[in-house]
CSV table of C-alpha atoms and ligand atoms in Angstrom, one decimal:
chain,number,residue,atom,x,y,z
A,1,MET,CA,0.0,0.0,0.0
A,2,ARG,CA,1.3,3.4,-1.0
A,3,LEU,CA,-0.2,6.2,1.0
A,4,ILE,CA,0.1,10.0,1.3
A,5,LEU,CA,-1.0,11.8,4.5
A,6,LEU,CA,-2.0,15.4,3.8
A,7,GLY,CA,-3.0,18.0,6.4
A,8,PRO,CA,-1.9,21.2,8.0
A,9,PRO,CA,1.0,21.4,10.5
A,10,GLY,CA,-0.3,19.7,13.7
A,11,ALA,CA,-3.1,17.7,12.0
A,12,GLY,CA,-1.6,14.5,13.4
A,13,LYS,CA,0.2,13.2,10.2
A,14,GLY,CA,3.2,11.9,12.2
A,15,THR,CA,1.0,10.4,14.9
A,16,GLN,CA,-1.2,8.5,12.5
A,17,ALA,CA,1.7,7.6,10.2
A,18,LYS,CA,3.5,5.8,13.2
A,19,MET,CA,0.3,3.8,13.9
A,20,LEU,CA,-0.2,2.9,10.2
A,21,LYS,CA,3.4,1.8,10.0
A,22,GLU,CA,2.8,-0.7,12.9
A,23,LYS,CA,-0.5,-2.0,11.5
A,24,PHE,CA,0.6,-2.4,7.9
A,25,GLN,CA,4.3,-3.0,8.4
A,26,ILE,CA,5.4,-0.4,5.8
A,27,PRO,CA,7.8,2.4,6.4
A,28,GLN,CA,6.8,6.0,7.4
A,29,ILE,CA,8.7,8.4,5.2
A,30,SER,CA,8.7,11.9,6.9
A,31,THR,CA,10.6,14.5,5.0
A,32,GLY,CA,10.5,16.7,8.2
A,33,ASP,CA,12.1,13.8,10.3
A,34,ILE,CA,14.8,13.3,7.6
A,35,LEU,CA,15.6,17.0,7.5
A,36,ARG,CA,15.7,17.3,11.3
A,37,GLN,CA,18.0,14.3,11.5
A,38,ALA,CA,20.3,16.0,9.0
A,39,VAL,CA,20.3,19.2,11.1
A,40,LYS,CA,21.1,17.1,14.2
A,41,ASP,CA,24.0,15.4,12.3
A,42,ASN,CA,25.4,18.7,11.1
A,43,THR,CA,25.5,17.5,7.5
A,44,GLU,CA,25.6,19.8,4.5
A,45,LEU,CA,21.9,19.1,3.9
A,46,GLY,CA,21.2,20.0,7.5
A,47,ALA,CA,23.0,23.3,7.2
A,48,LYS,CA,21.0,24.2,4.1
A,49,ALA,CA,17.7,23.2,5.7
A,50,LYS,CA,18.0,24.6,9.2
A,51,THR,CA,17.4,28.3,8.5
A,52,VAL,CA,14.5,27.6,6.2
A,53,MET,CA,12.8,25.2,8.7
A,54,ASP,CA,13.3,27.6,11.6
A,55,ALA,CA,11.6,30.3,9.5
A,56,GLY,CA,8.6,28.0,8.8
A,57,GLN,CA,9.3,28.0,5.1
A,58,LEU,CA,9.6,25.1,2.6
A,59,VAL,CA,13.1,23.6,1.9
A,60,PRO,CA,13.8,23.9,-1.8
A,61,ASP,CA,12.0,21.4,-4.0
A,62,ASN,CA,15.1,19.9,-5.6
A,63,ILE,CA,16.4,18.9,-2.2
A,64,VAL,CA,13.3,17.1,-0.9
A,65,ILE,CA,12.4,15.6,-4.3
A,66,GLY,CA,16.0,14.1,-4.4
A,67,LEU,CA,15.6,12.7,-0.9
A,68,ILE,CA,12.2,11.1,-1.7
A,69,LYS,CA,13.4,9.6,-5.1
A,70,GLU,CA,16.3,7.9,-3.3
A,71,ARG,CA,14.2,6.8,-0.3
A,72,ILE,CA,11.3,5.1,-2.2
A,73,ARG,CA,13.8,3.0,-4.2
A,74,GLN,CA,15.1,1.4,-1.0
A,75,GLY,CA,14.3,-2.3,-0.4
A,76,ASP,CA,11.9,-1.7,2.6
A,77,CYS,CA,9.6,0.3,0.3
A,78,LYS,CA,8.9,-2.7,-1.9
A,79,THR,CA,5.6,-3.5,-0.2
A,80,GLY,CA,4.6,0.1,0.2
A,81,PHE,CA,5.2,3.3,2.2
A,82,ILE,CA,3.5,6.2,4.0
A,83,LEU,CA,4.5,9.6,2.9
A,84,ASP,CA,4.2,12.1,5.8
A,85,GLY,CA,4.9,15.7,4.9
A,86,PHE,CA,5.6,15.1,1.2
A,87,PRO,CA,4.5,16.3,-1.3
A,88,ARG,CA,4.1,19.9,-0.1
A,89,ASN,CA,3.2,21.6,-3.3
A,90,ILE,CA,2.2,20.9,-6.9
A,91,THR,CA,5.7,20.7,-8.2
A,92,GLN,CA,6.6,18.0,-5.7
A,93,ALA,CA,3.4,16.1,-6.4
A,94,LYS,CA,4.0,16.1,-10.1
A,95,LYS,CA,7.6,14.9,-9.6
A,96,LEU,CA,6.4,12.1,-7.3
A,97,SER,CA,3.8,11.0,-10.0
A,98,GLU,CA,6.6,10.9,-12.6
A,99,THR,CA,9.0,9.0,-10.4
A,100,LEU,CA,6.3,6.4,-9.5
A,101,GLN,CA,5.3,6.1,-13.2
A,102,ASP,CA,8.9,5.3,-14.1
A,103,MET,CA,8.8,2.6,-11.4
A,104,ASN,CA,5.4,1.3,-12.7
A,105,LEU,CA,3.8,2.2,-9.4
A,106,ALA,CA,1.1,4.5,-8.2
A,107,ILE,CA,-0.3,6.0,-5.0
A,108,ASP,CA,-3.3,4.1,-3.7
A,109,ASN,CA,-4.8,6.6,-1.3
A,110,VAL,CA,-4.3,10.2,-0.3
A,111,ILE,CA,-5.7,10.9,3.2
A,112,ASP,CA,-6.4,14.5,4.0
A,113,LEU,CA,-6.6,15.0,7.8
A,114,GLU,CA,-9.0,17.9,8.3
A,115,VAL,CA,-8.8,19.9,11.4
A,116,ASP,CA,-9.4,23.6,12.3
A,117,GLU,CA,-6.7,26.2,12.9
A,118,GLY,CA,-7.4,26.7,16.6
A,119,GLU,CA,-6.9,23.0,17.3
A,120,VAL,CA,-3.6,22.7,15.4
A,121,VAL,CA,-2.1,25.7,17.2
A,122,GLU,CA,-3.1,24.1,20.5
A,123,ARG,CA,-1.6,20.7,19.4
A,124,LEU,CA,1.7,22.3,18.2
A,125,THR,CA,2.3,24.6,21.2
A,126,GLY,CA,1.8,21.7,23.6
A,127,ARG,CA,3.9,19.1,21.7
A,128,SER,CA,7.2,17.7,22.9
A,129,THR,CA,9.3,15.0,21.2
A,130,CYS,CA,12.1,12.7,22.3
A,131,PRO,CA,15.3,13.4,20.3
A,132,GLU,CA,16.5,9.9,21.1
A,133,CYS,CA,13.6,7.6,19.9
A,134,GLY,CA,11.2,10.1,18.1
A,135,ALA,CA,8.3,9.4,20.5
A,136,MET,CA,5.8,12.2,20.6
A,137,PHE,CA,3.9,13.7,23.5
A,138,HIS,CA,1.4,16.5,24.2
A,139,GLN,CA,1.1,18.3,27.5
A,140,VAL,CA,-2.7,17.8,27.6
A,141,SER,CA,-3.7,14.9,25.3
A,142,ARG,CA,-0.6,12.7,25.8
A,143,PRO,CA,1.5,13.8,28.7
A,144,PRO,CA,4.6,11.8,29.6
A,145,LYS,CA,4.4,9.9,32.9
A,146,VAL,CA,7.4,11.9,34.3
A,147,ASN,CA,7.6,15.6,33.3
A,148,GLU,CA,9.9,16.2,30.3
A,149,VAL,CA,11.1,12.5,30.3
A,150,CYS,CA,10.3,10.1,27.4
A,151,ASP,CA,8.1,7.1,28.6
A,152,SER,CA,9.8,4.8,26.0
A,153,CYS,CA,13.5,5.4,26.4
A,154,GLY,CA,14.0,7.9,29.3
A,155,GLY,CA,15.4,10.6,26.9
A,156,LYS,CA,14.9,14.3,27.8
A,157,LEU,CA,11.9,15.7,25.8
A,158,GLU,CA,12.4,18.7,23.6
A,159,GLN,CA,10.2,21.3,21.9
A,160,ARG,CA,10.7,21.7,18.2
A,161,PRO,CA,12.3,25.1,17.4
A,162,ASP,CA,9.5,25.8,14.8
A,163,ASP,CA,6.7,25.1,17.4
A,164,ASN,CA,6.5,28.7,18.6
A,165,LYS,CA,3.4,30.9,17.9
A,166,GLU,CA,5.1,33.1,15.3
A,167,THR,CA,6.6,30.3,13.3
A,168,ILE,CA,3.4,28.2,13.5
A,169,GLU,CA,1.5,31.2,11.9
A,170,LYS,CA,4.1,31.2,9.1
A,171,ARG,CA,3.8,27.4,8.6
A,172,LEU,CA,0.0,27.7,8.4
A,173,LYS,CA,0.3,30.4,5.8
A,174,VAL,CA,2.7,28.3,3.7
A,175,TYR,CA,0.3,25.4,4.1
A,176,SER,CA,-2.7,27.3,2.8
A,177,GLU,CA,-0.8,28.9,-0.1
A,178,SER,CA,1.3,25.9,-1.2
A,179,THR,CA,0.0,22.6,0.2
A,180,ALA,CA,-3.8,23.0,0.4
A,181,PRO,CA,-4.0,23.2,-3.4
A,182,LEU,CA,-2.9,19.5,-3.4
A,183,LYS,CA,-6.4,18.6,-2.3
A,184,GLU,CA,-7.8,19.7,-5.6
A,185,PHE,CA,-4.9,18.1,-7.5
A,186,TYR,CA,-5.6,14.7,-5.9
A,187,SER,CA,-9.3,14.9,-6.0
A,188,LYS,CA,-9.1,15.3,-9.7
A,189,GLN,CA,-7.2,12.0,-9.7
A,190,GLU,CA,-9.9,10.5,-7.5
A,191,SER,CA,-7.5,9.4,-4.9
A,192,LEU,CA,-8.4,11.9,-2.1
A,193,ARG,CA,-10.1,10.8,1.0
A,194,THR,CA,-11.0,13.3,3.7
A,195,VAL,CA,-10.9,12.3,7.3
A,196,GLU,CA,-12.2,14.4,10.2
A,197,ALA,CA,-9.1,14.7,12.3
A,198,LYS,CA,-10.8,15.9,15.5
A,199,GLY,CA,-11.3,13.5,18.4
A,200,THR,CA,-9.0,11.0,20.1
A,201,VAL,CA,-5.9,9.7,18.2
A,202,GLU,CA,-7.6,6.2,18.3
A,203,GLU,CA,-10.9,7.5,16.8
A,204,ILE,CA,-9.0,9.2,14.0
A,205,PHE,CA,-7.0,6.1,13.4
A,206,SER,CA,-10.2,4.0,13.0
A,207,ARG,CA,-11.5,6.5,10.5
A,208,VAL,CA,-8.3,6.4,8.5
A,209,CYS,CA,-8.3,2.6,8.5
A,210,LEU,CA,-11.9,2.5,7.3
A,211,MET,CA,-10.9,4.7,4.3
A,212,ILE,CA,-8.0,2.5,3.2
A,213,GLU,CA,-9.1,-1.0,3.9
B,301,LIG,P1,7.1,18.5,9.2
B,301,LIG,O1,7.9,17.9,10.2
B,301,LIG,O2,6.5,17.8,8.1
B,301,LIG,O3,6.0,19.4,10.0
B,301,LIG,P2,4.5,19.8,9.7
B,301,LIG,O4,3.9,19.4,8.4
B,301,LIG,O5,4.4,21.2,10.1
B,301,LIG,O6,3.7,18.8,10.6
B,301,LIG,P3,4.0,18.5,12.1
B,301,LIG,O7,5.1,17.5,12.2
B,301,LIG,O8,4.2,19.8,12.8
B,301,LIG,O9,2.6,18.0,12.5
B,301,LIG,P4,1.8,16.6,12.3
B,301,LIG,O10,0.7,16.8,11.4
B,301,LIG,O11,2.8,15.5,12.0
B,301,LIG,O12,1.2,16.4,13.7
B,301,LIG,P5,1.7,15.4,14.9
B,301,LIG,O13,1.3,14.0,14.7
B,301,LIG,O14,3.2,15.7,15.2
B,301,LIG,O15,7.9,19.7,8.5
B,301,LIG,C1,8.7,20.6,9.2
B,301,LIG,C2,9.5,21.5,8.3
B,301,LIG,O16,10.4,20.8,7.4
B,301,LIG,C3,8.6,22.3,7.3
B,301,LIG,O17,8.1,23.5,7.9
B,301,LIG,C4,9.6,22.6,6.2
B,301,LIG,O18,10.5,23.6,6.5
B,301,LIG,C5,10.4,21.3,6.1
B,301,LIG,N1,9.8,20.3,5.2
B,301,LIG,C6,9.3,19.1,5.5
B,301,LIG,N2,8.8,18.4,4.5
B,301,LIG,C7,9.0,19.3,3.4
B,301,LIG,C8,8.8,19.2,2.0
B,301,LIG,N3,8.2,18.1,1.5
B,301,LIG,N4,9.1,20.2,1.2
B,301,LIG,C9,9.8,21.3,1.7
B,301,LIG,N5,10.0,21.5,3.0
B,301,LIG,C10,9.7,20.4,3.9
B,301,LIG,O19,0.8,16.0,16.1
B,301,LIG,C11,1.1,17.3,16.7
B,301,LIG,C12,0.8,17.3,18.2
B,301,LIG,O20,-0.6,17.0,18.4
B,301,LIG,C13,1.5,16.1,19.0
B,301,LIG,O21,1.9,16.6,20.3
B,301,LIG,C14,0.5,15.0,19.1
B,301,LIG,O22,0.7,14.2,20.3
B,301,LIG,C15,-0.8,15.8,19.2
B,301,LIG,N6,-1.9,15.1,18.6
B,301,LIG,C16,-2.0,14.3,17.5
B,301,LIG,N7,-3.2,13.9,17.3
B,301,LIG,C17,-4.0,14.4,18.3
B,301,LIG,C18,-5.4,14.3,18.6
B,301,LIG,N8,-6.2,13.6,17.8
B,301,LIG,N9,-5.9,15.0,19.6
B,301,LIG,C19,-5.0,15.7,20.4
B,301,LIG,N10,-3.7,15.8,20.2
B,301,LIG,C20,-3.2,15.2,19.1
């Protein structure tokens, strides 16, 4: 199964992608996670991406398209994959279609997680993540058992540098200008499924699974 998760920052793409990965045993490919890892590792890619990410803007298309082209050709993607945070604009979507066509493959479902702006701001400002294992928490909806400590590995939880009010506003603007038009792009291809992304994580997961099974 090849799946795209669409939705604004904080819609729950990463949360749902991790659950889908477990259920269907296919990899989650998050361009945001790949870029954050590059920043952490101080690579050339990380140096290019950091300023752009901290400003809430999109990393240049050629960089992310190159990353995805390489990633989906890896062996663990043979039975499928979940794209989380890619594509982010029409150029990226067209390049993805071309690449998949060259490989005689296609996307099966595009799931759009629909949630209002007030809710996403609340989710993002309350989010913390474990830099060691990637586990995700929220101060209200999924608090860690011990304050600022990861339940899974004991790592010290961090807030993402782009999860502040000013940058969240910029990310939401970029989303509505560049990413939201993908809904029309994929609905024309009849692969778009809209899921109401309000409610508990488990409720949303059930809705997503109903759409794709
Ligand atoms: P990226 O990492 O993709 O960030 P994003 O799209 O802004 O999305 P988020 O990760 O913030 O949110 P999410 O929808 O995954 O929500 P989550 O599950 O974490 O991108 C970061 C940056 O990298 C971009 O700004 C850009 O610079 C660059 N980039 C990445 N991809 C790119 C591309 N393709 N092209 C160019 N640049 C690119 O949930 C959020 C919080 O809410 C968590 O705390 C979670 O616990 C909580 N939560 C989740 N579900 C619920 C629920 N149902 N109820 C209550 N709380 C919930």
